[in-house]
Short mmCIF file of C-alpha atoms in Angstrom, two decimals:
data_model
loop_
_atom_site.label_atom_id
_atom_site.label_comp_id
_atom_site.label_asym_id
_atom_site.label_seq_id
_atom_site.Cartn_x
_atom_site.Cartn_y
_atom_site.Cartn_z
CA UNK A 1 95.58 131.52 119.82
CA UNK A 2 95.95 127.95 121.21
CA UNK A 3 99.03 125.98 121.01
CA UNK A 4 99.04 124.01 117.93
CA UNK A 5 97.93 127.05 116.43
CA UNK A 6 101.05 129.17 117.18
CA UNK A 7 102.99 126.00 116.27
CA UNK A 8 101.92 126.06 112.32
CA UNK A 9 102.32 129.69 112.51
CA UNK A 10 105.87 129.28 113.26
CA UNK A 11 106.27 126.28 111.00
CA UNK A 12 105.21 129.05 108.05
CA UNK A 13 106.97 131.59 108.97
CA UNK A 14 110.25 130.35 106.62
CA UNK A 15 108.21 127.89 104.50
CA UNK A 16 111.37 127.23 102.08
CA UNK A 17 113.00 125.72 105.13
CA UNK A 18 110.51 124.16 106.34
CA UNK A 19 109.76 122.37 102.94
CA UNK A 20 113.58 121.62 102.29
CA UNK A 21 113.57 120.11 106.07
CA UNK A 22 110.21 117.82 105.14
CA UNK A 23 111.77 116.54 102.03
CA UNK A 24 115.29 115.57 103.49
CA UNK A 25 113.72 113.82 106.11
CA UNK A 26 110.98 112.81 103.35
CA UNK A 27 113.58 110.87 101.33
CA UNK A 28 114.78 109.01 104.39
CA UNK A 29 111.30 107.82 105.89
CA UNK A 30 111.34 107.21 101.39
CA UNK A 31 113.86 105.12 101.87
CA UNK A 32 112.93 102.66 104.72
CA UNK A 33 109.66 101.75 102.70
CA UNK A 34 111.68 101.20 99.66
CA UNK A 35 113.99 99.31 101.17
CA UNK A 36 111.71 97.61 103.67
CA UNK A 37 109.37 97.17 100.77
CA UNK A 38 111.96 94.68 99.05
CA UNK A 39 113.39 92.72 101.63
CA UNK A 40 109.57 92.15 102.77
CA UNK A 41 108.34 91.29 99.15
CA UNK A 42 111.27 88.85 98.45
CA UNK A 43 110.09 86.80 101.51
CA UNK A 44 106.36 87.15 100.67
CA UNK A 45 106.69 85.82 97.02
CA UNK A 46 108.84 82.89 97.69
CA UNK A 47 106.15 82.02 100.56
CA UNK A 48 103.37 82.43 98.13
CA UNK A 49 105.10 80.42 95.58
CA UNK A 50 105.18 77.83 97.67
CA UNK A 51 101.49 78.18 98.77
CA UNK A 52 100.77 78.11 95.42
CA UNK A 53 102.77 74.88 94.85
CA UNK A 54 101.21 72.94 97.38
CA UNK A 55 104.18 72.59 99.02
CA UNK A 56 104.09 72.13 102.98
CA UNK A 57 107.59 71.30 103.67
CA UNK A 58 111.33 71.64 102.06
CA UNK A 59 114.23 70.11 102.50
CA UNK A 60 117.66 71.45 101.62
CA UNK A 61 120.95 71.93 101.84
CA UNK A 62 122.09 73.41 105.26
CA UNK A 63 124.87 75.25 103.88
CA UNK A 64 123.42 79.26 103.63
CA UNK A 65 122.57 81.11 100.09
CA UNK A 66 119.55 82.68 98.26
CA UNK A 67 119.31 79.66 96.71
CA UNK A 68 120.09 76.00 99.12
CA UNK A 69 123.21 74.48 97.51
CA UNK A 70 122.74 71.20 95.36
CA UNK A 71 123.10 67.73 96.45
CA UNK A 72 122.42 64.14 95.74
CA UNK A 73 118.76 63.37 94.12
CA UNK A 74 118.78 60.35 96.02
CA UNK A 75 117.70 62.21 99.04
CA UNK A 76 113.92 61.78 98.31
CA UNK A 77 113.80 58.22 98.42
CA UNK A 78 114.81 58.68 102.32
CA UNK A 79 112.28 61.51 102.38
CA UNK A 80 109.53 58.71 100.83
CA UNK A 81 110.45 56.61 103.81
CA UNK A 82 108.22 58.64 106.28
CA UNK A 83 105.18 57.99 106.95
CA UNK A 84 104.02 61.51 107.07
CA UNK A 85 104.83 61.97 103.83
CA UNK A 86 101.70 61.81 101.13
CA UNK A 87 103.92 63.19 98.15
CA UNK A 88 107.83 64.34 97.17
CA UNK A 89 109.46 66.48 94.28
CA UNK A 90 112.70 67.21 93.82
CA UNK A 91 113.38 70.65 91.86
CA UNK A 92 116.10 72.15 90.48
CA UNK A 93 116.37 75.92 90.76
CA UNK A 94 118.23 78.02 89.41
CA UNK A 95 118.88 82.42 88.41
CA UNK A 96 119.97 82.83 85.25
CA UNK A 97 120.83 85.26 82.30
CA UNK A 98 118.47 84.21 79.69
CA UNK A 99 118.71 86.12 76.43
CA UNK A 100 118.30 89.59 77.16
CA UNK A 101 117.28 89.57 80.30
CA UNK A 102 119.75 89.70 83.21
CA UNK A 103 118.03 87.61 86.07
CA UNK A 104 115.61 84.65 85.23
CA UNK A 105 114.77 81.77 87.83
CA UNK A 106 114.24 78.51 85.79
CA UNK A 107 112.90 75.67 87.19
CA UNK A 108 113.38 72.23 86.44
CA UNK A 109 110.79 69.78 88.41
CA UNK A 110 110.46 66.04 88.08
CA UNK A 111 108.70 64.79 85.67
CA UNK A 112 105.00 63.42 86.79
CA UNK A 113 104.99 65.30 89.89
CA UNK A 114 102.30 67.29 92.04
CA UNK A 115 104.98 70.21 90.92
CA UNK A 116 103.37 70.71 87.70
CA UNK A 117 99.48 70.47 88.46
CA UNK A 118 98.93 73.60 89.40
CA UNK A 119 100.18 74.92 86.56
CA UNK A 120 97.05 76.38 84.32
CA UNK A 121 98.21 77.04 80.43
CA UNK A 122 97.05 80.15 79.39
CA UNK A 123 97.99 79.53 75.45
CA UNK A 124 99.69 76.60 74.21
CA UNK A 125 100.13 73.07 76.19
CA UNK A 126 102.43 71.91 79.20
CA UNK A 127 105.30 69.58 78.11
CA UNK A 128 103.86 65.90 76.32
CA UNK A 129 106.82 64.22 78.40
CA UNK A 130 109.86 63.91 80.17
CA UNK A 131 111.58 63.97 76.65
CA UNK A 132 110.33 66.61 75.22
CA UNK A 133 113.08 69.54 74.54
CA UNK A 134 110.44 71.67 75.59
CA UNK A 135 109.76 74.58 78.58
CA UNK A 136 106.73 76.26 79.55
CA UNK A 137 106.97 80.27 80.43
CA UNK A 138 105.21 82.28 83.52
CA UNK A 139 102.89 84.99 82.20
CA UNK A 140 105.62 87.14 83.64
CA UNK A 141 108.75 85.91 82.02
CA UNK A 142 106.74 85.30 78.72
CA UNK A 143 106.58 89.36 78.48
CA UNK A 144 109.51 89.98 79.73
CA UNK A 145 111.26 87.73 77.24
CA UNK A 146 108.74 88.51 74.47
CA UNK A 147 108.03 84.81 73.64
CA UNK A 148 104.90 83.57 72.34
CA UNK A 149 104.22 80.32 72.16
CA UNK A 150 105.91 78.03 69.12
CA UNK A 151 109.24 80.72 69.54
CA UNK A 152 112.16 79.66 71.21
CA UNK A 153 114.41 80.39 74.19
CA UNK A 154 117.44 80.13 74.91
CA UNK A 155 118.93 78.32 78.44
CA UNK A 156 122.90 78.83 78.51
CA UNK A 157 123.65 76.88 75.29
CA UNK A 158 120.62 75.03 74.29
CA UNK A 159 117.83 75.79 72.53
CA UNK A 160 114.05 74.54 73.85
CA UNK A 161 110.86 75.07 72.27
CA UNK A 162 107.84 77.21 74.13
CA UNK A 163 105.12 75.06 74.13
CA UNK A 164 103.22 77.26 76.78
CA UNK A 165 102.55 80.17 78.46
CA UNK A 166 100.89 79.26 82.17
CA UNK A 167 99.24 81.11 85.38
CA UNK A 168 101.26 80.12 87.94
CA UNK A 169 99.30 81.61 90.78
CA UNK A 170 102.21 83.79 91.99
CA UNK A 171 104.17 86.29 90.78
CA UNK A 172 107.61 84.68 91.17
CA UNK A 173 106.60 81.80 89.74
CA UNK A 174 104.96 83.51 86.43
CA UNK A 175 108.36 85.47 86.62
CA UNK A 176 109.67 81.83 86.27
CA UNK A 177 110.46 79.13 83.15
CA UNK A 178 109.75 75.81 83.71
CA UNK A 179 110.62 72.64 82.49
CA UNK A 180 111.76 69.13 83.29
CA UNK A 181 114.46 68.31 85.69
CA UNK A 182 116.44 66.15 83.93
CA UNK A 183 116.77 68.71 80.82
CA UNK A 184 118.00 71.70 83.58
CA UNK A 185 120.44 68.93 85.22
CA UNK A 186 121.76 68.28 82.20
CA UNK A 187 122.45 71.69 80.60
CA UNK A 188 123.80 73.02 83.77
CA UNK A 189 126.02 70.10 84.44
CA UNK A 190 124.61 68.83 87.77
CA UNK A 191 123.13 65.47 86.94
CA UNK A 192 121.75 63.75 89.71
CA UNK A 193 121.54 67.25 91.34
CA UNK A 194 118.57 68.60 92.89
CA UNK A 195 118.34 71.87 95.58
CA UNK A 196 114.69 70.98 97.42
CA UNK A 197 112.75 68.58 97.67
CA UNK A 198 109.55 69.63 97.85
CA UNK A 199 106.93 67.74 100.23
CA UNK A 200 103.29 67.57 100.58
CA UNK A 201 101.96 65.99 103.92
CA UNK A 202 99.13 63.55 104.42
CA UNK A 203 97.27 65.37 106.90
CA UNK A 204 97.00 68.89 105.61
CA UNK A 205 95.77 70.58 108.42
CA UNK A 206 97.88 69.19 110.87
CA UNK A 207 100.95 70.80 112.71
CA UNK A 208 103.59 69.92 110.49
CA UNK A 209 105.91 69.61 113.65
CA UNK A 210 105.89 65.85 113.93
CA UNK A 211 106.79 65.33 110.13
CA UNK A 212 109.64 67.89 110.77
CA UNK A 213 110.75 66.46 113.96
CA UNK A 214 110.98 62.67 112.19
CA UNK A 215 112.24 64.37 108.74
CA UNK A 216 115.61 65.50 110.47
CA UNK A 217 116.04 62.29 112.51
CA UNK A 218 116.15 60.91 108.87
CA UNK A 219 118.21 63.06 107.45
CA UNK A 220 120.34 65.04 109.93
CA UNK A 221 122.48 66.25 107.36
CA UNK A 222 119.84 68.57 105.96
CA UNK A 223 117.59 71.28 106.98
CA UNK A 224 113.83 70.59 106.87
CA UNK A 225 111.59 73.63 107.10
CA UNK A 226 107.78 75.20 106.47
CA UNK A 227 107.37 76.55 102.90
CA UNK A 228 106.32 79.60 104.39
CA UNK A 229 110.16 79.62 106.64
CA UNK A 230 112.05 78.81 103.51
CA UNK A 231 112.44 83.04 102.56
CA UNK A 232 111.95 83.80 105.92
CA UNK A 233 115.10 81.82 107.43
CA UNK A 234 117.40 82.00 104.19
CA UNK A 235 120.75 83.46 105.18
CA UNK A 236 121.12 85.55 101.94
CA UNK A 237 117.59 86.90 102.33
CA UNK A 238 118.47 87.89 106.06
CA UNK A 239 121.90 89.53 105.08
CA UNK A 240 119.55 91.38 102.45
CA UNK A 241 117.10 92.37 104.93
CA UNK A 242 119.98 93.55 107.36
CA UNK A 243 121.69 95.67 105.06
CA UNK A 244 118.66 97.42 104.25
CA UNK A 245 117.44 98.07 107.93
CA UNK A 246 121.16 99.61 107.88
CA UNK A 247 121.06 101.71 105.00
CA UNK A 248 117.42 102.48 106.76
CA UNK A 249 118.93 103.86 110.04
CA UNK A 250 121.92 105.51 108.27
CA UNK A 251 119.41 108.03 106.18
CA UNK A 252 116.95 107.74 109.44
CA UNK A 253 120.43 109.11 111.02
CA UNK A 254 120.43 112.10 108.64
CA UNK A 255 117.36 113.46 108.64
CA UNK A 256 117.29 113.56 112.62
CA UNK A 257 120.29 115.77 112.61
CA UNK A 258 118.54 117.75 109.61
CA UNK A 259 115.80 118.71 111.69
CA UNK A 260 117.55 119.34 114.96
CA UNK A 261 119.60 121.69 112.92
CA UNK A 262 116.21 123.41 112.15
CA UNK A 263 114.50 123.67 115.48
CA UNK A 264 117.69 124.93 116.70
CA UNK A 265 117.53 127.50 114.00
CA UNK A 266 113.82 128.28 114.50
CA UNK A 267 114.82 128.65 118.17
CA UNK A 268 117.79 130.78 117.63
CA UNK A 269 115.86 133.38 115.53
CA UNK A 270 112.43 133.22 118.28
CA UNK A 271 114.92 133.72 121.53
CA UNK A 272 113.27 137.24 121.97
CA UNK A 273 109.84 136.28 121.65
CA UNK A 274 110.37 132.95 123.91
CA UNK A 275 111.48 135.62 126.56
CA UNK A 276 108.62 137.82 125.91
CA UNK A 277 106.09 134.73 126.08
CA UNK A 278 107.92 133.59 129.48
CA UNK A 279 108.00 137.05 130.90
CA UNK A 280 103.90 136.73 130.26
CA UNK A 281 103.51 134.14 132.34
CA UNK A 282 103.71 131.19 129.89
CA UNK A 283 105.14 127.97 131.52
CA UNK A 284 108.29 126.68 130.70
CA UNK A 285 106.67 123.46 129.96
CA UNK A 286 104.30 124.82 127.44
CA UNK A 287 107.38 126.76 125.35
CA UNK A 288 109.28 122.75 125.39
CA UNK A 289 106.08 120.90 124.30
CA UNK A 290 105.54 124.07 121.67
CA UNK A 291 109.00 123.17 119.84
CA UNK A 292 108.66 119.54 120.37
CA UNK A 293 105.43 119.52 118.78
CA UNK A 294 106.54 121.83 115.74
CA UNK A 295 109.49 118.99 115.46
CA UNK A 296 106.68 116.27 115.06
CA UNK A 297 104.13 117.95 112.88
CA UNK A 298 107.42 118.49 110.33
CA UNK A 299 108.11 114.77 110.60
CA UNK A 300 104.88 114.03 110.62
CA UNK A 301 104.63 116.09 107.12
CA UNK A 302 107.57 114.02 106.28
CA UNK A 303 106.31 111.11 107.01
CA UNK A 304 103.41 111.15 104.27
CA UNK A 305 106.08 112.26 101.98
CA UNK A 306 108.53 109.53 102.68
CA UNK A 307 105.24 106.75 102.34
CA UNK A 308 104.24 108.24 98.75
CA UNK A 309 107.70 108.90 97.42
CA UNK A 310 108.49 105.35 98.71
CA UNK A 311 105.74 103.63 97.27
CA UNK A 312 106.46 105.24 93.68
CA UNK A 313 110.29 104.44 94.24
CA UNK A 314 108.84 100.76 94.68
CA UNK A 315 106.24 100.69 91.61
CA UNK A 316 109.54 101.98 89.72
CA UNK A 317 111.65 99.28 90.70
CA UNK A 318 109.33 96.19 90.32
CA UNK A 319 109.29 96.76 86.18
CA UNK A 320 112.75 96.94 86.12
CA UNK A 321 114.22 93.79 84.07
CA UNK A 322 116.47 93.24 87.79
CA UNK A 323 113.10 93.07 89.26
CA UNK A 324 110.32 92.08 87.34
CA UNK A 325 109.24 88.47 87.79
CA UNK A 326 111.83 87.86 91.20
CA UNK A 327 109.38 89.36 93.65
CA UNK A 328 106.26 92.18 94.50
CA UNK A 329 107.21 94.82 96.50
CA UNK A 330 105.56 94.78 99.39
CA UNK A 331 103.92 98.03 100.91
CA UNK A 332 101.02 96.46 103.16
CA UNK A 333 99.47 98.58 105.98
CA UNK A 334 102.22 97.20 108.49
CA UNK A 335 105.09 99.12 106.32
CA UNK A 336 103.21 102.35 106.03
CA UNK A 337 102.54 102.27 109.95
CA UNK A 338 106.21 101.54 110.63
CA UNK A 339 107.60 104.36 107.77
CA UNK A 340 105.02 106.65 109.70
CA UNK A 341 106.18 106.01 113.76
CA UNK A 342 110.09 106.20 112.68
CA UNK A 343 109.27 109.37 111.55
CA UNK A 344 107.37 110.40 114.46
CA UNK A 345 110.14 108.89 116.71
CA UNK A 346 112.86 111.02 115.17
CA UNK A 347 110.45 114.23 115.42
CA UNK A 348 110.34 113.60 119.38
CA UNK A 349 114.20 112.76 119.56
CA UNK A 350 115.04 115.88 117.17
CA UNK A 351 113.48 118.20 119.12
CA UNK A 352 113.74 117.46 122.58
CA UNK A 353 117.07 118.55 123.01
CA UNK A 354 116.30 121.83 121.20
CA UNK A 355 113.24 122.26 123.36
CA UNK A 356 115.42 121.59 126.25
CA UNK A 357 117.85 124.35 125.54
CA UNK A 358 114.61 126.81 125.02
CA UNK A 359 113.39 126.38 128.30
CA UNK A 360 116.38 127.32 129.85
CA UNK A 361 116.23 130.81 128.37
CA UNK A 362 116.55 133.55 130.70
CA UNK A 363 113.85 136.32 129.89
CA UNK A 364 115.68 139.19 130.92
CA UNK A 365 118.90 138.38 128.87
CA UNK A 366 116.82 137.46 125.86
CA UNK A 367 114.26 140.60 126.13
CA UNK A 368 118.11 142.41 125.22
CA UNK A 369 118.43 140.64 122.82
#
């Protein structure tokens, strides 16, 4: 009987505890890719939005938040100054209760700009003009409202018509309702108010270093950044991502001591037969890498668990009205490898000090046993 043989042998010998240990430590590896999954998605859809926009640089507020704090309007006319610079928008954004649903972001974009071109109707038409009382819905946000085109929607007190349902390209955008600025400035009380401006360089395929470099000499007062940095360097989206790396370790924390409570179990109940197996002539190292390898191939169990209980946890969450439209859960090959080598990690640390303690056995005490 080889080695890994004799290790699933003992793994079966009290199969409810060893599938009670491989779904506590199943729920925790479960949790890291749910958690991971979000804080990884939120990022991804905001940089695909703005891939999607066109956009190659931002420039906000330097104060922290999901969303940049407001400021003056008048801050794209400085922006228009550079000669980097092929195109500005400014955008309103903001997250809103609309209707029945608890969390919609709402866009309001200038008039005219490169901000609504990408924009493909699916039914209906985009706005005539700037003064049309008017908003366009994301595929996304059209469902999850249940508006159809000619219906109307409501946007804290004011009523606007739904004069289109579009592809957006991404799905927090077609989670999103759209508009013009000036009708979001003025029902949410910020005129003159904008939170990025959205810029679109000359040369495309350049480094966008240099326009970033002369942007902040311009306006040192704000923070210019990538489109693709904008999720990725948001304070509220890196105090998200830390508090789920911490719930992460906390259940990661649990399950270790879950199955070091096992394999000192399984070792407890097998101190006979180690003694028997050393008195044969078995080395001591073979008995440590025999317990640290039952330790792994539970975790390893565990692991696969953890990535398909995590995955469904995920698919659950992302049609949840909190959800739906805001971002994709993320749960890309990187995740899954990451879910999986935690959970080999805390097989190797959960059983080496139980494997430790085994080869220290002394045959002739444990033979009387």
């Amino acid at each position: 009987m080889t080695l890994i043989q004799l290790t699933l042998k003992n793994l079966t010998r009290r199969p409810v505890r060893t599938a009670l240990t491989i779904m506590g430590i199943g729920v925790g590896i479960g949790a890291v890719v749910a958690l991971l999954g979000l804080a990884w998605g939120l990022s991804k859809g905001w940089a695909e939005a703005q891939k999607a926009r066109g956009t190659d640089l931002v420039v906000r507020n330097a104060a922290g938040g999901l969303l940049a704090q407001p400021f003056d309007a008048t801050v794209i006319d400085t922006v228009r100054q550079c000669p980097l610079v092929d195109k500005a928008a400014n955008m309103l954004t903001e997250v809103l209760s609309i209707e029945e649903a608890p969390m919609v972001v709402v866009s309001g974009r200038e008039w005219g700009s490169y901000l609504w071109d990408y924009l493909e109707p699916v039914e209906g038409r985009k706005p005539k003009d700037a003064t049309e009382k008017s908003v366009v819905l994301g595929s996304i946000a059209a469902e999850m409202l249940n508006k159809k085109v000619g219906d109307s929607v409501t946007i804290e007190v004011e009523d606007f018509l739904v004069v289109g349902i579009v592809d957006a390209k991404a799905v927090v955008e077609n989670g999103s309702i759209f508009m013009n600025l000036e009708a979001l400035q003025n029902v949410m009380q910020k005129e003159n108010r904008v939170n990025f401006v959205n810029i679109r360089l000359k040369d495309r395929l350049s480094d966008p270093q240099a326009a970033i470099n002369e942007l902040s000499r311009m306006l040192p007062q704000y923070k210019v950044q990538t489109a693709g940095d904008l999720a990725a360097q948001n304070d509220g989206v890196k105090t998200f991502e830390a508090m789920n790396w911490a719930t992460s370790i906390v259940a990661l924390l649990v399950g270790t001591f879950g199955v070091m409570n096992t394999m000192f179990m399984s070792v407890f109940e097998r101190t006979r037969e180690i003694g028997v197996l050393i008195a044969l002539g078995w080395r001591r190292s073979r008995i440590l890498w025999m317990i640290i390898y039952e330790s792994l191939m539970l975790c390893a169990a565990a692991g696969i668990l953890g990535v398909v209980f995590g995955i469904g946890l995920l698919k659950v969450m992302s049609q949840t009205h909190w959800m739906q439209g805001k971002l994709e859960p993320y749960f890309g090959p990187d995740l899954i490898g990451l879910a999986l080598l935690l959970a080999m990690v805390v097989g190797l640390l959960s059983g080496l000090y139980p494997a430790l303690r085994c080869t220290r056995i002394n045959p002739s005490i444990a033979l009387r046993q």
